[in-house]
PDB file of C-alpha atoms in Angstrom:
ATOM      1  CA  UNK K   1     242.863 146.779   9.717  1.00 76.00           C
ATOM      2  CA  UNK K   2     242.894 144.417  12.705  1.00 81.00           C
ATOM      3  CA  UNK K   3     244.041 147.318  14.892  1.00 81.00           C
ATOM      4  CA  UNK K   4     241.057 149.424  13.740  1.00 82.00           C
ATOM      5  CA  UNK K   5     238.603 146.615  14.492  1.00 84.00           C
ATOM      6  CA  UNK K   6     240.019 146.119  17.990  1.00 86.00           C
ATOM      7  CA  UNK K   7     240.068 149.846  18.648  1.00 84.00           C
ATOM      8  CA  UNK K   8     236.429 150.358  17.684  1.00 84.00           C
ATOM      9  CA  UNK K   9     235.403 147.362  19.791  1.00 83.00           C
ATOM     10  CA  UNK K  10     237.103 148.916  22.811  1.00 86.00           C
ATOM     11  CA  UNK K  11     235.244 152.168  22.223  1.00 85.00           C
ATOM     12  CA  UNK K  12     231.828 150.613  21.539  1.00 84.00           C
ATOM     13  CA  UNK K  13     231.836 147.168  23.148  1.00 87.00           C
ATOM     14  CA  UNK K  14     228.759 147.845  25.294  1.00 88.00           C
ATOM     15  CA  UNK K  15     226.780 149.040  22.269  1.00 85.00           C
ATOM     16  CA  UNK K  16     228.027 146.177  20.093  1.00 88.00           C
ATOM     17  CA  UNK K  17     226.996 143.544  22.621  1.00 91.00           C
ATOM     18  CA  UNK K  18     223.634 145.259  23.047  1.00 88.00           C
ATOM     19  CA  UNK K  19     222.988 144.957  19.312  1.00 88.00           C
ATOM     20  CA  UNK K  20     223.968 141.283  19.307  1.00 91.00           C
ATOM     21  CA  UNK K  21     221.696 140.557  22.276  1.00 91.00           C
ATOM     22  CA  UNK K  22     218.763 142.310  20.574  1.00 89.00           C
ATOM     23  CA  UNK K  23     219.284 140.269  17.406  1.00 88.00           C
ATOM     24  CA  UNK K  24     219.385 137.066  19.484  1.00 90.00           C
ATOM     25  CA  UNK K  25     216.167 137.990  21.301  1.00 90.00           C
ATOM     26  CA  UNK K  26     214.448 138.610  17.962  1.00 85.00           C
ATOM     27  CA  UNK K  27     215.619 135.248  16.645  1.00 83.00           C
ATOM     28  CA  UNK K  28     214.561 133.230  19.691  1.00 87.00           C
ATOM     29  CA  UNK K  29     211.243 135.101  20.017  1.00 87.00           C
ATOM     30  CA  UNK K  30     210.357 134.281  16.419  1.00 82.00           C
ATOM     31  CA  UNK K  31     211.014 130.597  17.036  1.00 84.00           C
ATOM     32  CA  UNK K  32     209.068 130.502  20.319  1.00 87.00           C
ATOM     33  CA  UNK K  33     206.022 132.376  19.000  1.00 85.00           C
ATOM     34  CA  UNK K  34     205.771 130.275  15.847  1.00 83.00           C
ATOM     35  CA  UNK K  35     206.053 127.000  17.756  1.00 87.00           C
ATOM     36  CA  UNK K  36     203.434 128.157  20.269  1.00 89.00           C
ATOM     37  CA  UNK K  37     201.126 129.072  17.395  1.00 88.00           C
ATOM     38  CA  UNK K  38     201.423 125.573  15.910  1.00 90.00           C
ATOM     39  CA  UNK K  39     200.627 123.844  19.210  1.00 91.00           C
ATOM     40  CA  UNK K  40     197.609 126.105  19.759  1.00 90.00           C
ATOM     41  CA  UNK K  41     196.378 125.277  16.264  1.00 90.00           C
ATOM     42  CA  UNK K  42     196.857 121.547  16.896  1.00 92.00           C
ATOM     43  CA  UNK K  43     194.841 121.738  20.121  1.00 89.00           C
ATOM     44  CA  UNK K  44     192.046 123.643  18.358  1.00 87.00           C
ATOM     45  CA  UNK K  45     192.041 121.033  15.587  1.00 90.00           C
ATOM     46  CA  UNK K  46     191.842 118.108  18.031  1.00 89.00           C
ATOM     47  CA  UNK K  47     188.944 119.745  19.898  1.00 85.00           C
ATOM     48  CA  UNK K  48     186.778 120.101  16.789  1.00 85.00           C
ATOM     49  CA  UNK K  49     187.772 117.407  14.307  1.00 89.00           C
ATOM     50  CA  UNK K  50     187.817 113.621  14.415  1.00 89.00           C
ATOM     51  CA  UNK K  51     187.943 110.863  11.803  1.00 93.00           C
ATOM     52  CA  UNK K  52     184.292 109.794  12.168  1.00 91.00           C
ATOM     53  CA  UNK K  53     182.939 113.290  11.661  1.00 90.00           C
ATOM     54  CA  UNK K  54     185.322 113.958   8.779  1.00 93.00           C
ATOM     55  CA  UNK K  55     184.104 110.937   6.833  1.00 94.00           C
ATOM     56  CA  UNK K  56     180.483 111.895   7.587  1.00 92.00           C
ATOM     57  CA  UNK K  57     181.074 115.343   6.093  1.00 93.00           C
ATOM     58  CA  UNK K  58     182.913 113.787   3.152  1.00 95.00           C
ATOM     59  CA  UNK K  59     179.935 111.500   2.456  1.00 95.00           C
ATOM     60  CA  UNK K  60     177.598 114.484   2.772  1.00 95.00           C
ATOM     61  CA  UNK K  61     179.693 116.468   0.267  1.00 95.00           C
ATOM     62  CA  UNK K  62     179.721 113.594  -2.236  1.00 95.00           C
ATOM     63  CA  UNK K  63     175.977 113.056  -1.891  1.00 95.00           C
ATOM     64  CA  UNK K  64     175.292 116.592  -3.163  1.00 94.00           C
ATOM     65  CA  UNK K  65     177.195 116.209  -6.439  1.00 93.00           C
ATOM     66  CA  UNK K  66     174.888 117.022  -9.367  1.00 90.00           C
ATOM     67  CA  UNK K  67     172.031 118.327  -7.192  1.00 93.00           C
ATOM     68  CA  UNK K  68     170.409 121.748  -7.156  1.00 92.00           C
ATOM     69  CA  UNK K  69     171.422 122.162  -3.518  1.00 93.00           C
ATOM     70  CA  UNK K  70     175.052 121.971  -4.582  1.00 93.00           C
ATOM     71  CA  UNK K  71     174.489 124.836  -7.035  1.00 91.00           C
ATOM     72  CA  UNK K  72     172.827 126.852  -4.270  1.00 92.00           C
ATOM     73  CA  UNK K  73     175.739 126.187  -1.915  1.00 91.00           C
ATOM     74  CA  UNK K  74     178.230 127.389  -4.520  1.00 90.00           C
ATOM     75  CA  UNK K  75     176.282 130.636  -4.924  1.00 88.00           C
ATOM     76  CA  UNK K  76     176.066 131.118  -1.154  1.00 84.00           C
ATOM     77  CA  UNK K  77     179.769 130.438  -0.666  1.00 83.00           C
ATOM     78  CA  UNK K  78     180.791 132.871  -3.384  1.00 81.00           C
ATOM     79  CA  UNK K  79     178.537 135.540  -1.901  1.00 77.00           C
ATOM     80  CA  UNK K  80     180.290 135.071   1.427  1.00 70.00           C
ATOM     81  CA  UNK K  81     183.641 135.566  -0.281  1.00 62.00           C
ATOM     82  CA  UNK K  82     182.406 138.619  -2.202  1.00 55.00           C
ATOM     83  CA  UNK K  83     180.560 140.443   0.578  1.00 49.00           C
ATOM     84  CA  UNK K  84     181.753 138.920   3.831  1.00 48.00           C
ATOM     85  CA  UNK K  85     178.387 138.856   5.580  1.00 44.00           C
ATOM     86  CA  UNK K  86     179.790 137.895   8.976  1.00 43.00           C
ATOM     87  CA  UNK K  87     182.762 136.381  10.731  1.00 56.00           C
ATOM     88  CA  UNK K  88     180.486 133.976  12.569  1.00 65.00           C
ATOM     89  CA  UNK K  89     178.980 130.804  11.141  1.00 70.00           C
ATOM     90  CA  UNK K  90     175.390 130.927  12.390  1.00 70.00           C
ATOM     91  CA  UNK K  91     174.187 127.465  13.268  1.00 67.00           C
ATOM     92  CA  UNK K  92     175.953 124.142  12.923  1.00 75.00           C
ATOM     93  CA  UNK K  93     174.374 123.016   9.656  1.00 83.00           C
ATOM     94  CA  UNK K  94     176.272 120.487   7.568  1.00 87.00           C
ATOM     95  CA  UNK K  95     176.674 123.057   4.797  1.00 88.00           C
ATOM     96  CA  UNK K  96     178.378 125.469   7.216  1.00 84.00           C
ATOM     97  CA  UNK K  97     180.609 122.702   8.491  1.00 88.00           C
ATOM     98  CA  UNK K  98     181.509 121.629   4.944  1.00 91.00           C
ATOM     99  CA  UNK K  99     182.377 125.237   4.110  1.00 88.00           C
ATOM    100  CA  UNK K 100     184.742 125.362   7.100  1.00 86.00           C
ATOM    101  CA  UNK K 101     186.338 122.028   6.190  1.00 90.00           C
ATOM    102  CA  UNK K 102     187.107 123.362   2.715  1.00 90.00           C
ATOM    103  CA  UNK K 103     188.280 126.716   4.097  1.00 85.00           C
ATOM    104  CA  UNK K 104     190.755 125.097   6.477  1.00 86.00           C
ATOM    105  CA  UNK K 105     192.498 123.558   3.458  1.00 86.00           C
ATOM    106  CA  UNK K 106     192.310 126.653   1.258  1.00 83.00           C
ATOM    107  CA  UNK K 107     190.631 129.856   2.508  1.00 77.00           C
ATOM    108  CA  UNK K 108     190.036 130.842  -1.129  1.00 79.00           C
ATOM    109  CA  UNK K 109     188.855 127.491  -2.439  1.00 82.00           C
ATOM    110  CA  UNK K 110     185.835 129.046  -4.218  1.00 80.00           C
ATOM    111  CA  UNK K 111     187.635 131.879  -5.999  1.00 79.00           C
ATOM    112  CA  UNK K 112     189.004 129.911  -8.929  1.00 76.00           C
ATOM    113  CA  UNK K 113     186.014 127.812 -10.039  1.00 82.00           C
ATOM    114  CA  UNK K 114     182.218 127.677 -10.055  1.00 86.00           C
ATOM    115  CA  UNK K 115     182.212 123.889 -10.103  1.00 90.00           C
ATOM    116  CA  UNK K 116     181.026 122.269  -6.887  1.00 93.00           C
ATOM    117  CA  UNK K 117     182.640 119.001  -7.936  1.00 92.00           C
ATOM    118  CA  UNK K 118     186.052 120.687  -8.281  1.00 91.00           C
ATOM    119  CA  UNK K 119     185.632 122.503  -4.974  1.00 92.00           C
ATOM    120  CA  UNK K 120     185.119 119.374  -2.912  1.00 93.00           C
ATOM    121  CA  UNK K 121     187.949 117.549  -4.680  1.00 93.00           C
ATOM    122  CA  UNK K 122     190.403 119.400  -2.429  1.00 91.00           C
ATOM    123  CA  UNK K 123     189.174 117.273   0.515  1.00 94.00           C
ATOM    124  CA  UNK K 124     191.846 114.588   1.134  1.00 94.00           C
ATOM    125  CA  UNK K 125     190.623 111.008   0.977  1.00 93.00           C
ATOM    126  CA  UNK K 126     191.729 110.217   4.541  1.00 95.00           C
ATOM    127  CA  UNK K 127     191.402 112.038   7.840  1.00 95.00           C
ATOM    128  CA  UNK K 128     195.155 111.710   8.399  1.00 94.00           C
ATOM    129  CA  UNK K 129     195.714 113.457   5.064  1.00 93.00           C
ATOM    130  CA  UNK K 130     193.264 116.198   6.057  1.00 94.00           C
ATOM    131  CA  UNK K 131     195.026 116.813   9.375  1.00 93.00           C
ATOM    132  CA  UNK K 132     198.419 116.915   7.688  1.00 90.00           C
ATOM    133  CA  UNK K 133     197.150 119.376   5.076  1.00 88.00           C
ATOM    134  CA  UNK K 134     195.559 121.689   7.630  1.00 89.00           C
ATOM    135  CA  UNK K 135     198.342 121.715  10.219  1.00 90.00           C
ATOM    136  CA  UNK K 136     201.140 122.040   7.669  1.00 85.00           C
ATOM    137  CA  UNK K 137     203.603 124.351   9.417  1.00 84.00           C
ATOM    138  CA  UNK K 138     204.684 125.916   6.150  1.00 77.00           C
ATOM    139  CA  UNK K 139     202.710 125.808   2.951  1.00 65.00           C
ATOM    140  CA  UNK K 140     203.391 126.114  -0.749  1.00 53.00           C
ATOM    141  CA  UNK K 141     200.405 128.383  -1.176  1.00 45.00           C
ATOM    142  CA  UNK K 142     201.445 131.797  -2.437  1.00 43.00           C
ATOM    143  CA  UNK K 143     198.473 133.990  -1.694  1.00 42.00           C
ATOM    144  CA  UNK K 144     198.298 137.446  -3.211  1.00 35.00           C
ATOM    145  CA  UNK K 145     197.455 140.428  -1.070  1.00 33.00           C
ATOM    146  CA  UNK K 146     193.945 140.508  -2.542  1.00 32.00           C
ATOM    147  CA  UNK K 147     193.228 136.883  -1.715  1.00 33.00           C
ATOM    148  CA  UNK K 148     194.595 137.393   1.800  1.00 31.00           C
ATOM    149  CA  UNK K 149     192.134 140.235   2.266  1.00 27.00           C
ATOM    150  CA  UNK K 150     189.239 138.158   1.027  1.00 28.00           C
ATOM    151  CA  UNK K 151     190.247 135.335   3.347  1.00 31.00           C
ATOM    152  CA  UNK K 152     190.249 137.690   6.326  1.00 30.00           C
ATOM    153  CA  UNK K 153     186.446 137.752   6.093  1.00 29.00           C
ATOM    154  CA  UNK K 154     186.392 134.442   7.932  1.00 32.00           C
ATOM    155  CA  UNK K 155     189.144 135.310  10.387  1.00 35.00           C
ATOM    156  CA  UNK K 156     188.533 136.502  13.915  1.00 35.00           C
ATOM    157  CA  UNK K 157     190.535 139.284  15.504  1.00 34.00           C
ATOM    158  CA  UNK K 158     192.414 136.832  17.705  1.00 36.00           C
ATOM    159  CA  UNK K 159     194.903 135.712  15.093  1.00 35.00           C
ATOM    160  CA  UNK K 160     198.296 134.523  16.259  1.00 35.00           C
ATOM    161  CA  UNK K 161     201.206 136.426  14.778  1.00 34.00           C
ATOM    162  CA  UNK K 162     204.972 136.158  14.965  1.00 35.00           C
ATOM    163  CA  UNK K 163     208.028 138.357  14.878  1.00 37.00           C
ATOM    164  CA  UNK K 164     209.291 138.553  11.348  1.00 40.00           C
ATOM    165  CA  UNK K 165     207.654 137.085   8.285  1.00 42.00           C
ATOM    166  CA  UNK K 166     208.312 135.440   4.989  1.00 45.00           C
ATOM    167  CA  UNK K 167     206.881 134.720   1.571  1.00 44.00           C
ATOM    168  CA  UNK K 168     206.418 131.088   2.618  1.00 55.00           C
ATOM    169  CA  UNK K 169     204.063 131.953   5.464  1.00 66.00           C
ATOM    170  CA  UNK K 170     201.049 129.728   5.972  1.00 75.00           C
ATOM    171  CA  UNK K 171     197.884 130.210   7.971  1.00 79.00           C
ATOM    172  CA  UNK K 172     194.955 127.953   8.793  1.00 82.00           C
ATOM    173  CA  UNK K 173     191.372 128.660   9.796  1.00 82.00           C
ATOM    174  CA  UNK K 174     189.957 126.579  12.634  1.00 85.00           C
ATOM    175  CA  UNK K 175     186.624 126.720  14.503  1.00 82.00           C
ATOM    176  CA  UNK K 176     186.370 128.451  17.856  1.00 78.00           C
ATOM    177  CA  UNK K 177     183.232 128.168  20.036  1.00 71.00           C
ATOM    178  CA  UNK K 178     182.224 130.431  22.894  1.00 62.00           C
ATOM    179  CA  UNK K 179     183.065 128.862  26.255  1.00 58.00           C
ATOM    180  CA  UNK K 180     180.094 130.571  27.914  1.00 52.00           C
ATOM    181  CA  UNK K 181     177.605 129.046  25.477  1.00 54.00           C
ATOM    182  CA  UNK K 182     175.163 126.543  26.938  1.00 55.00           C
ATOM    183  CA  UNK K 183     175.730 124.424  23.871  1.00 52.00           C
ATOM    184  CA  UNK K 184     179.500 124.747  23.870  1.00 51.00           C
ATOM    185  CA  UNK K 185     181.334 122.130  21.888  1.00 57.00           C
ATOM    186  CA  UNK K 186     182.464 121.395  18.357  1.00 66.00           C
ATOM    187  CA  UNK K 187     180.145 122.989  15.800  1.00 72.00           C
ATOM    188  CA  UNK K 188     177.503 123.804  18.427  1.00 69.00           C
ATOM    189  CA  UNK K 189     174.074 124.993  17.277  1.00 68.00           C
ATOM    190  CA  UNK K 190     174.733 128.522  18.492  1.00 69.00           C
ATOM    191  CA  UNK K 191     177.306 128.820  15.750  1.00 71.00           C
ATOM    192  CA  UNK K 192     181.066 129.110  15.755  1.00 74.00           C
ATOM    193  CA  UNK K 193     183.839 131.475  14.750  1.00 77.00           C
ATOM    194  CA  UNK K 194     186.868 130.783  12.611  1.00 78.00           C
ATOM    195  CA  UNK K 195     190.231 131.776  14.043  1.00 82.00           C
ATOM    196  CA  UNK K 196     193.433 132.193  12.053  1.00 83.00           C
ATOM    197  CA  UNK K 197     196.742 130.677  13.142  1.00 85.00           C
ATOM    198  CA  UNK K 198     199.780 132.014  11.315  1.00 83.00           C
ATOM    199  CA  UNK K 199     203.017 130.094  10.785  1.00 82.00           C
ATOM    200  CA  UNK K 200     205.986 132.080   9.517  1.00 76.00           C
ATOM    201  CA  UNK K 201     209.564 131.000   8.933  1.00 70.00           C
ATOM    202  CA  UNK K 202     211.606 134.043   9.888  1.00 70.00           C
ATOM    203  CA  UNK K 203     214.155 134.977   7.232  1.00 70.00           C
ATOM    204  CA  UNK K 204     215.990 137.477   9.436  1.00 71.00           C
ATOM    205  CA  UNK K 205     214.709 140.511   7.561  1.00 72.00           C
ATOM    206  CA  UNK K 206     213.178 142.207  10.608  1.00 74.00           C
ATOM    207  CA  UNK K 207     216.459 141.822  12.506  1.00 77.00           C
ATOM    208  CA  UNK K 208     218.470 143.209   9.578  1.00 75.00           C
ATOM    209  CA  UNK K 209     216.189 146.245   9.323  1.00 77.00           C
ATOM    210  CA  UNK K 210     216.645 146.868  13.035  1.00 79.00           C
ATOM    211  CA  UNK K 211     220.419 146.493  12.645  1.00 79.00           C
ATOM    212  CA  UNK K 212     220.455 149.059   9.840  1.00 77.00           C
ATOM    213  CA  UNK K 213     218.485 151.543  11.948  1.00 80.00           C
ATOM    214  CA  UNK K 214     220.692 151.117  15.024  1.00 81.00           C
ATOM    215  CA  UNK K 215     223.859 151.134  12.923  1.00 77.00           C
ATOM    216  CA  UNK K 216     222.852 154.355  11.196  1.00 76.00           C
ATOM    217  CA  UNK K 217     222.259 156.003  14.570  1.00 80.00           C
ATOM    218  CA  UNK K 218     225.696 154.969  15.825  1.00 79.00           C
ATOM    219  CA  UNK K 219     227.342 156.148  12.609  1.00 75.00           C
ATOM    220  CA  UNK K 220     225.818 159.571  13.271  1.00 75.00           C
ATOM    221  CA  UNK K 221     226.717 159.566  16.974  1.00 79.00           C
ATOM    222  CA  UNK K 222     230.304 158.612  16.184  1.00 78.00           C
ATOM    223  CA  UNK K 223     230.689 161.638  13.961  1.00 71.00           C
ATOM    224  CA  UNK K 224     229.109 164.088  16.400  1.00 70.00           C
ATOM    225  CA  UNK K 225     231.182 162.755  19.327  1.00 70.00           C
ATOM    226  CA  UNK K 226     234.494 162.714  17.469  1.00 74.00           C
ATOM    227  CA  UNK K 227     235.049 158.984  17.647  1.00 78.00           C
ATOM    228  CA  UNK K 228     235.948 159.129  13.955  1.00 73.00           C
ATOM    229  CA  UNK K 229     238.537 161.788  14.653  1.00 74.00           C
ATOM    230  CA  UNK K 230     239.946 159.823  17.584  1.00 80.00           C
ATOM    231  CA  UNK K 231     240.284 156.638  15.526  1.00 79.00           C
ATOM    232  CA  UNK K 232     241.855 158.517  12.633  1.00 75.00           C
ATOM    233  CA  UNK K 233     244.543 159.884  14.916  1.00 77.00           C
ATOM    234  CA  UNK K 234     245.315 156.301  15.984  1.00 81.00           C
ATOM    235  CA  UNK K 235     245.058 154.516  12.605  1.00 74.00           C
ATOM    236  CA  UNK K 236     245.783 157.290  10.053  1.00 72.00           C
ATOM    237  CA  UNK K 237     243.435 155.559   7.564  1.00 75.00           C
ATOM    238  CA  UNK K 238     239.839 156.679   7.017  1.00 71.00           C
ATOM    239  CA  UNK K 239     238.861 153.622   4.947  1.00 75.00           C
ATOM    240  CA  UNK K 240     239.963 151.270   7.741  1.00 80.00           C
ATOM    241  CA  UNK K 241     237.922 153.267  10.247  1.00 79.00           C
ATOM    242  CA  UNK K 242     234.793 152.958   8.102  1.00 78.00           C
ATOM    243  CA  UNK K 243     235.364 149.236   7.495  1.00 81.00           C
ATOM    244  CA  UNK K 244     235.913 148.552  11.201  1.00 83.00           C
ATOM    245  CA  UNK K 245     232.638 150.259  12.079  1.00 83.00           C
ATOM    246  CA  UNK K 246     230.812 148.421   9.308  1.00 81.00           C
ATOM    247  CA  UNK K 247     232.116 145.080  10.574  1.00 84.00           C
ATOM    248  CA  UNK K 248     230.865 145.606  14.135  1.00 84.00           C
ATOM    249  CA  UNK K 249     227.626 147.493  13.413  1.00 83.00           C
ATOM    250  CA  UNK K 250     226.384 145.750  10.277  1.00 82.00           C
ATOM    251  CA  UNK K 251     228.280 142.679   9.107  1.00 82.00           C
ATOM    252  CA  UNK K 252     228.545 140.685  12.350  1.00 86.00           C
ATOM    253  CA  UNK K 253     224.939 141.400  13.514  1.00 86.00           C
ATOM    254  CA  UNK K 254     223.577 140.535  10.039  1.00 83.00           C
ATOM    255  CA  UNK K 255     225.419 137.203  10.029  1.00 85.00           C
ATOM    256  CA  UNK K 256     224.015 136.507  13.507  1.00 88.00           C
ATOM    257  CA  UNK K 257     220.470 137.307  12.320  1.00 84.00           C
ATOM    258  CA  UNK K 258     220.822 134.846   9.449  1.00 83.00           C
ATOM    259  CA  UNK K 259     222.274 132.244  11.823  1.00 87.00           C
ATOM    260  CA  UNK K 260     219.165 132.420  14.016  1.00 86.00           C
ATOM    261  CA  UNK K 261     216.896 132.116  10.951  1.00 81.00           C
ATOM    262  CA  UNK K 262     218.740 128.963   9.860  1.00 83.00           C
ATOM    263  CA  UNK K 263     218.777 127.669  13.460  1.00 86.00           C
ATOM    264  CA  UNK K 264     215.004 128.130  13.637  1.00 83.00           C
ATOM    265  CA  UNK K 265     214.599 126.084  10.462  1.00 81.00           C
ATOM    266  CA  UNK K 266     216.902 123.275  11.610  1.00 82.00           C
ATOM    267  CA  UNK K 267     215.330 122.918  15.073  1.00 85.00           C
ATOM    268  CA  UNK K 268     211.724 122.719  13.830  1.00 84.00           C
ATOM    269  CA  UNK K 269     212.049 118.987  13.258  1.00 80.00           C
ATOM    270  CA  UNK K 270     212.898 118.567  16.966  1.00 85.00           C
ATOM    271  CA  UNK K 271     209.901 120.549  18.189  1.00 88.00           C
ATOM    272  CA  UNK K 272     207.183 119.635  15.680  1.00 89.00           C
ATOM    273  CA  UNK K 273     206.405 116.260  14.045  1.00 89.00           C
ATOM    274  CA  UNK K 274     208.244 116.124  10.745  1.00 84.00           C
ATOM    275  CA  UNK K 275     205.173 115.252   8.652  1.00 85.00           C
ATOM    276  CA  UNK K 276     203.690 118.666   9.441  1.00 88.00           C
ATOM    277  CA  UNK K 277     206.738 120.629   8.253  1.00 83.00           C
ATOM    278  CA  UNK K 278     207.031 121.491   4.593  1.00 77.00           C
ATOM    279  CA  UNK K 279     209.835 123.852   3.719  1.00 71.00           C
ATOM    280  CA  UNK K 280     212.704 123.346   1.313  1.00 69.00           C
ATOM    281  CA  UNK K 281     216.141 124.480   2.458  1.00 71.00           C
ATOM    282  CA  UNK K 282     216.741 125.916  -1.032  1.00 73.00           C
ATOM    283  CA  UNK K 283     213.929 128.395  -0.385  1.00 69.00           C
ATOM    284  CA  UNK K 284     215.503 129.460   2.899  1.00 71.00           C
ATOM    285  CA  UNK K 285     218.922 129.817   1.265  1.00 76.00           C
ATOM    286  CA  UNK K 286     217.473 131.966  -1.490  1.00 74.00           C
ATOM    287  CA  UNK K 287     215.794 134.256   1.040  1.00 72.00           C
ATOM    288  CA  UNK K 288     218.951 134.607   3.119  1.00 73.00           C
ATOM    289  CA  UNK K 289     220.878 135.629  -0.009  1.00 79.00           C
ATOM    290  CA  UNK K 290     218.254 138.292  -0.690  1.00 74.00           C
ATOM    291  CA  UNK K 291     218.563 139.529   2.890  1.00 72.00           C
ATOM    292  CA  UNK K 292     222.350 139.745   2.550  1.00 74.00           C
ATOM    293  CA  UNK K 293     222.073 141.607  -0.752  1.00 77.00           C
ATOM    294  CA  UNK K 294     219.626 144.070   0.763  1.00 71.00           C
ATOM    295  CA  UNK K 295     221.836 144.605   3.799  1.00 69.00           C
ATOM    296  CA  UNK K 296     224.951 144.951   1.635  1.00 76.00           C
ATOM    297  CA  UNK K 297     223.422 147.743  -0.445  1.00 74.00           C
ATOM    298  CA  UNK K 298     222.433 149.763   2.609  1.00 67.00           C
ATOM    299  CA  UNK K 299     225.736 149.058   4.335  1.00 68.00           C
ATOM    300  CA  UNK K 300     227.549 150.304   1.239  1.00 74.00           C
ATOM    301  CA  UNK K 301     225.610 153.570   1.391  1.00 69.00           C
ATOM    302  CA  UNK K 302     226.464 154.055   5.069  1.00 64.00           C
ATOM    303  CA  UNK K 303     230.062 153.073   4.432  1.00 67.00           C
ATOM    304  CA  UNK K 304     230.341 155.582   1.597  1.00 69.00           C
ATOM    305  CA  UNK K 305     228.962 158.405   3.708  1.00 65.00           C
ATOM    306  CA  UNK K 306     231.203 157.561   6.646  1.00 65.00           C
ATOM    307  CA  UNK K 307     234.237 157.225   4.377  1.00 62.00           C
ATOM    308  CA  UNK K 308     233.715 160.724   3.027  1.00 64.00           C
ATOM    309  CA  UNK K 309     233.382 161.998   6.577  1.00 61.00           C
ATOM    310  CA  UNK K 310     236.526 160.147   7.658  1.00 56.00           C
ATOM    311  CA  UNK K 311     238.497 161.410   4.672  1.00 59.00           C
ATOM    312  CA  UNK K 312     237.384 164.943   5.423  1.00 60.00           C
ATOM    313  CA  UNK K 313     238.563 164.623   9.022  1.00 56.00           C
ATOM    314  CA  UNK K 314     241.789 162.986   7.868  1.00 54.00           C
ATOM    315  CA  UNK K 315     242.622 166.002   5.737  1.00 58.00           C
ATOM    316  CA  UNK K 316     241.402 168.614   8.178  1.00 55.00           C
ATOM    317  CA  UNK K 317     243.364 170.426  10.848  1.00 42.00           C
ATOM    318  CA  UNK K 318     240.617 170.169  13.441  1.00 45.00           C
ATOM    319  CA  UNK K 319     242.077 167.221  15.364  1.00 44.00           C
ATOM    320  CA  UNK K 320     241.877 167.449  19.098  1.00 44.00           C
ATOM    321  CA  UNK K 321     244.565 166.231  21.485  1.00 44.00           C
ATOM    322  CA  UNK K 322     244.050 162.546  22.194  1.00 41.00           C
ATOM    323  CA  UNK K 323     243.463 163.103  25.887  1.00 43.00           C
ATOM    324  CA  UNK K 324     240.609 165.532  25.256  1.00 42.00           C
ATOM    325  CA  UNK K 325     238.552 163.339  22.918  1.00 43.00           C
ATOM    326  CA  UNK K 326     235.187 162.144  24.246  1.00 43.00           C
ATOM    327  CA  UNK K 327     234.585 158.588  23.047  1.00 43.00           C
ATOM    328  CA  UNK K 328     231.101 158.043  24.467  1.00 41.00           C
ATOM    329  CA  UNK K 329     227.737 159.684  23.775  1.00 42.00           C
TER     330      UNK K 329
END
């Protein structure tokens, strides 16, 4: 078996290293893009929010409890969610600002209740708590596809995305004002847009899918260029040939992809303040197991196909002399 692994590496070492480099680029790109997204979101938050204004809005929200204006606001907010009148908040009224404050915590805050009192209860008591809630790098919110679509009503087209994704992804909505406006500034009277910032913990799935595609191509190329036949003449064992190829094309790159996903998780605490990171390692472990199971199933299919091909060649009389075998595409 060790001989088969070494032999295939000699035949395909350039391709193998290319795959490993691609997986590494995917892993590092995911980490860099997600970190950049968080810092952009933090800068947008600091430009538009401060403690004094937060407590003013909080007092304004509490002053409306039990009034007819509160009922009107609830109706207006639910109409926005239902019809999506515009992506822009026209004017800097306190009601518009309150709506954005609530949306930054939960873009779908008005989908589950008609009670104004319950809606504003999601506002943290302190500004520090509000900032922590909004800039949480990963969230426990598990939005359905429908709620994500409804939330996109308030999202501009300049959302920040990342390579790879996960079920623990989190996004926040923050105000963006036009730089060319004469009244530019936080919540200016010309209105403001809401921009989405997405934070995703990569689970390695995108890399594994790429590995499967590349591996399948090389499995096919190996058969059409007689690498299988060449290895069979050297090893005399079709199963070992298939296992050697699976090790280099699927197993090792998949383990590397998972390593980068775990590395991304472990290094977050060094790049982002710990209070803004909320992700349990058990969740990451569960997702990596799912990725491995998914990869194992597809690898088994490729291995089965290649084994049949190798066994066919092993029993055939179509072997070429060793010196005449072409080992490269």
